[in-house]
XYZ file of N, CA and C in Angstrom:
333
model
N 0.611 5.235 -6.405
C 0.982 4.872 -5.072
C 2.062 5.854 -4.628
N 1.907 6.388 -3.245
C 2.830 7.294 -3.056
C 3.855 6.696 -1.638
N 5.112 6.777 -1.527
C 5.357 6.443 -0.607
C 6.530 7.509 0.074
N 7.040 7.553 0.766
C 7.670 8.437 1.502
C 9.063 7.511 2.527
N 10.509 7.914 1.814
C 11.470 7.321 2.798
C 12.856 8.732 3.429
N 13.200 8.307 4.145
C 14.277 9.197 5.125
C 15.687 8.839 4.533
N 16.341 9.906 3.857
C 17.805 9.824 3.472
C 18.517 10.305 4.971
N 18.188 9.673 5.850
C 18.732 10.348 7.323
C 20.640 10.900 7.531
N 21.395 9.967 6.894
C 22.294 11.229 6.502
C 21.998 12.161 5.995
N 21.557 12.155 5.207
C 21.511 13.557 4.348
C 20.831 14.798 4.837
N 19.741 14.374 6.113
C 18.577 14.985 6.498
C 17.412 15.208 5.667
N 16.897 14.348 4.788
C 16.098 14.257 3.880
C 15.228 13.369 3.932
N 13.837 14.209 3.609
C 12.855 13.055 3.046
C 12.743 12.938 1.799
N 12.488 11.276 1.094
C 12.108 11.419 -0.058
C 10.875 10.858 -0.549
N 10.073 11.806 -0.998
C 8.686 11.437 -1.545
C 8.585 10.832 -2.507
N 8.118 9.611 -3.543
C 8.030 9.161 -4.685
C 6.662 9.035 -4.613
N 6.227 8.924 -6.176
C 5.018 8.553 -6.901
C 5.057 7.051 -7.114
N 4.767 5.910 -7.664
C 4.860 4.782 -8.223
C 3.405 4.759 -8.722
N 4.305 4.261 -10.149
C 3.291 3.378 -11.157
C 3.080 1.949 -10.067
N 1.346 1.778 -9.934
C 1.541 0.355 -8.788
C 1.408 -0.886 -9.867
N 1.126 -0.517 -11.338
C 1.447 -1.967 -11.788
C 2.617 -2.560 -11.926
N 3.628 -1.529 -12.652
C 5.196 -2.063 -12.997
C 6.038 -1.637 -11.965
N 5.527 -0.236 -11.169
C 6.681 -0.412 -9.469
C 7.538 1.313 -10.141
N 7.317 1.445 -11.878
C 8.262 2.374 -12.236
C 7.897 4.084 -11.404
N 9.204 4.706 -11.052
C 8.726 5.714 -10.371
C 8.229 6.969 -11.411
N 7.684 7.572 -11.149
C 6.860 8.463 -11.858
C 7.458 10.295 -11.545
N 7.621 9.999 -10.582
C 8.311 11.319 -9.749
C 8.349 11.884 -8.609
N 9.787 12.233 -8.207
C 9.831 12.462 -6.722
C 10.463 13.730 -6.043
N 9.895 14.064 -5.037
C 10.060 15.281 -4.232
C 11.028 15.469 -3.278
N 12.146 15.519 -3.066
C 12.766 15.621 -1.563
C 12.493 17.393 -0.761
N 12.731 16.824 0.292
C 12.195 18.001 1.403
C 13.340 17.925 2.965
N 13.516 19.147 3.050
C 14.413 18.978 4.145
C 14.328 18.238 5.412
N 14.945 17.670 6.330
C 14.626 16.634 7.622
C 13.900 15.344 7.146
N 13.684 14.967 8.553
C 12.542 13.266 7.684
C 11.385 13.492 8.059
N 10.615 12.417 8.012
C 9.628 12.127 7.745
C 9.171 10.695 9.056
N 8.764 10.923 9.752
C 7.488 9.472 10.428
C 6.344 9.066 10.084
N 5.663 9.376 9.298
C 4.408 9.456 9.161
C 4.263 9.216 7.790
N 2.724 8.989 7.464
C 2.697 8.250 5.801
C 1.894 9.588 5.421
N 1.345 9.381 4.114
C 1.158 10.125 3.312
C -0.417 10.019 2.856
N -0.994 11.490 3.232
C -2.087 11.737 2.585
C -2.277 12.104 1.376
N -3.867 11.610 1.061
C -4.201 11.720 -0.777
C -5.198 11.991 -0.656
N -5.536 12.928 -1.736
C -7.249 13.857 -1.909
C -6.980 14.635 -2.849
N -7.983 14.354 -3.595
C -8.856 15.068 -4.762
C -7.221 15.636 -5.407
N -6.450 14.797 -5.914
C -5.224 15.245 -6.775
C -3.763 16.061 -6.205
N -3.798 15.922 -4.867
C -3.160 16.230 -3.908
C -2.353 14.987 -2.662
N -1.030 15.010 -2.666
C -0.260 14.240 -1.626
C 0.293 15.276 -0.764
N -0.182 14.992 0.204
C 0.702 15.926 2.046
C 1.149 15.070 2.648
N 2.450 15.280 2.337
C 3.587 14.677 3.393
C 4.349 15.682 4.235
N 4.568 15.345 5.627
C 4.981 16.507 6.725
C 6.777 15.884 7.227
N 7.034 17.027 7.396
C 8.534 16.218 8.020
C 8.921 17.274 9.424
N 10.066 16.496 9.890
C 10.246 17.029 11.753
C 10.662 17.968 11.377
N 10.933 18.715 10.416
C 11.415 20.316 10.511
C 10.397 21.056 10.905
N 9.188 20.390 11.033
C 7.527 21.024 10.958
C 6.744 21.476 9.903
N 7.157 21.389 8.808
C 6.988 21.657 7.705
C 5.824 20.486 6.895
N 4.481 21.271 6.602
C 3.766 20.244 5.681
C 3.692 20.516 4.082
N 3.965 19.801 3.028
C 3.869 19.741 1.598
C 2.757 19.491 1.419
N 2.280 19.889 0.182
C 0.989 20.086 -0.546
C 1.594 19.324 -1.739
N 1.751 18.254 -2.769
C 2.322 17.908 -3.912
C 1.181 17.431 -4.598
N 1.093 18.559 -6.551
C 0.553 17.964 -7.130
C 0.867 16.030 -7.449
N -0.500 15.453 -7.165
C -0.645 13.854 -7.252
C 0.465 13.586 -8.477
N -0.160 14.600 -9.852
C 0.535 13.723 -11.440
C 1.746 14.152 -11.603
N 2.112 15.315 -11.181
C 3.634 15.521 -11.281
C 4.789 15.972 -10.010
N 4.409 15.799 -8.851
C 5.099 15.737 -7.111
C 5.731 17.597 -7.614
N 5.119 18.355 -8.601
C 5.081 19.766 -8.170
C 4.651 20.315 -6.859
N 5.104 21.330 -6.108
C 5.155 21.536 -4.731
C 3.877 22.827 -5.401
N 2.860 22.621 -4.479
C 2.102 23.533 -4.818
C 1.733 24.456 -3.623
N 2.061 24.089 -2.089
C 2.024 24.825 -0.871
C 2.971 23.897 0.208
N 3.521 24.970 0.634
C 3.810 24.175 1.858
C 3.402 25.280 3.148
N 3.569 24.629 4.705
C 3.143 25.469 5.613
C 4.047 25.077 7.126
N 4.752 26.142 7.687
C 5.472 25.761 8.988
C 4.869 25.634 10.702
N 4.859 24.461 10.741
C 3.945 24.555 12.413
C 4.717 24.594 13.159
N 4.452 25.104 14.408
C 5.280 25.439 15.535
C 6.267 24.599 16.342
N 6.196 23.170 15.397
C 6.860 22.074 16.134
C 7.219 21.044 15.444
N 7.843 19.981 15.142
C 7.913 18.970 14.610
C 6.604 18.451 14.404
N 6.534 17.981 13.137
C 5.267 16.866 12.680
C 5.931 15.684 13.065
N 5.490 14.329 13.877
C 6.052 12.796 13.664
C 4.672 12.097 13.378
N 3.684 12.593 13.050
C 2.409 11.960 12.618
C 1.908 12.047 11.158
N 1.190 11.548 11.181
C 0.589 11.463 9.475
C -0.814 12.753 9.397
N -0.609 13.393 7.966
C -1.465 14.170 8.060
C -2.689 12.976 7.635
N -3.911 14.072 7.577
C -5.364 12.981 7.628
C -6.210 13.817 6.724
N -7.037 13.460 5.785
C -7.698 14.113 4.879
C -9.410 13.512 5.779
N -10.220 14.210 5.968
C -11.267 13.915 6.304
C -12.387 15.083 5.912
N -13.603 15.049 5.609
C -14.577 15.995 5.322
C -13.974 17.141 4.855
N -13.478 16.911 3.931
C -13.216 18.433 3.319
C -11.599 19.058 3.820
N -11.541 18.696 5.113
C -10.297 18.947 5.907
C -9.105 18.362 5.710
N -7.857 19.108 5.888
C -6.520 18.249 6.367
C -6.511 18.379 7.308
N -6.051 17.647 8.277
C -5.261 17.248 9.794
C -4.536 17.217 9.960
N -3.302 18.326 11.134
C -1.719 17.925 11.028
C -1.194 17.702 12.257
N -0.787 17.145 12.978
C -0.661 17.189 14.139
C 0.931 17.375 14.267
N 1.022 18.511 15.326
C 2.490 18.497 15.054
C 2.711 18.791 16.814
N 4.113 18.982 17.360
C 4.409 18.376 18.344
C 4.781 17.245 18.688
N 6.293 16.564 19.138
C 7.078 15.728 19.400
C 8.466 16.108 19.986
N 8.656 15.716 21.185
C 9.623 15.545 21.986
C 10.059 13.930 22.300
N 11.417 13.300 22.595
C 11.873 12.211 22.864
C 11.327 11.985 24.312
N 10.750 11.794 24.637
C 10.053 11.189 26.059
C 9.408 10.353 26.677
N 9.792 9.374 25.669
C 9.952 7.955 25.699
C 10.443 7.264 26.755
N 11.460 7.738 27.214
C 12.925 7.318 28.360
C 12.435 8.379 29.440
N 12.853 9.718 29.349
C 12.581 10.893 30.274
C 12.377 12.147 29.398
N 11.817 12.791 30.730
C 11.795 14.464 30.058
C 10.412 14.646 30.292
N 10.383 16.016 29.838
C 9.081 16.840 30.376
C 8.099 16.263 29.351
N 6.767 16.270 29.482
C 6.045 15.490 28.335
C 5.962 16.408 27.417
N 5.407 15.953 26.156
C 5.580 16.772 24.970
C 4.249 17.971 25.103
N 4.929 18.785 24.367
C 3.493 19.980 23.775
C 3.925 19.819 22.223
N 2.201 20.057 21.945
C 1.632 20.355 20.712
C 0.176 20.310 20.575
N -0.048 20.055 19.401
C -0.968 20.997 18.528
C -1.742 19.851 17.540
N -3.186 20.505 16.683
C -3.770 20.162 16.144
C -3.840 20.887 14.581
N -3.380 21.223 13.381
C -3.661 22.559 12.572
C -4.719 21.121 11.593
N -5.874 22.747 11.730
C -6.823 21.915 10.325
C -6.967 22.960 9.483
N -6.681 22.384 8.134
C -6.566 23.506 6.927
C -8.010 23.078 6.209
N -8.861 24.102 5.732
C -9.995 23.490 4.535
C -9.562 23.144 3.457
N -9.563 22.378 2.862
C -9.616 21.610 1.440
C -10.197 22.332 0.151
């Protein structure tokens, strides 16, 4: 089980593994800025993205960083494993309240 939390002082995300029978952690990744979004899994691989724009590639058995990649904008979405593909959607602005609406983007990497 992989889960993903925000040391937001710190500006950090932190990625963990969990054993899902006993809860014990197995091993974990931190990565600069946070994180909104949950965490994709495929074929021995976890991608977790954080608002620096930045997406991780982490081997599943040991949260070794095996790629990472910088998009032109904040990630606040979850990447998506589908047909062979990852999905990253990146782009986010606060414009919720006001402001110009957001730009961004779609990046699909092959698997």
């Amino acid at each position: 089980m992989f889960v993903a939390s925000n040391r937001y002082q710190q500006g950090l995300t932190r990625t963990v593994a969990l054993n899902a029978e006993t809860g014990a952690v197995r091993w974990e990744h931190s990565a600069p800025m946070i994180t909104y979004g949950g965490i994709a899994h495929a074929n021995g691989v976890a991608y977790v993205a954080t608002t620096s724009g930045t997406i991780f590639a982490l081997d599943a058995a040991s949260g070794r960083e095996l790629w990472s990649d910088s998009l032109p904008d904040s990630i606040a979405g979850s990447p998506t494993v589908a047909g062979g593909m990852l999905f990253v959607p990146w782009g986010y602005q606060w414009t919720l309240r006001h402001g110009n609406a957001a730009v961004g983007g779609l990046v699909v990497y092959g698997l």
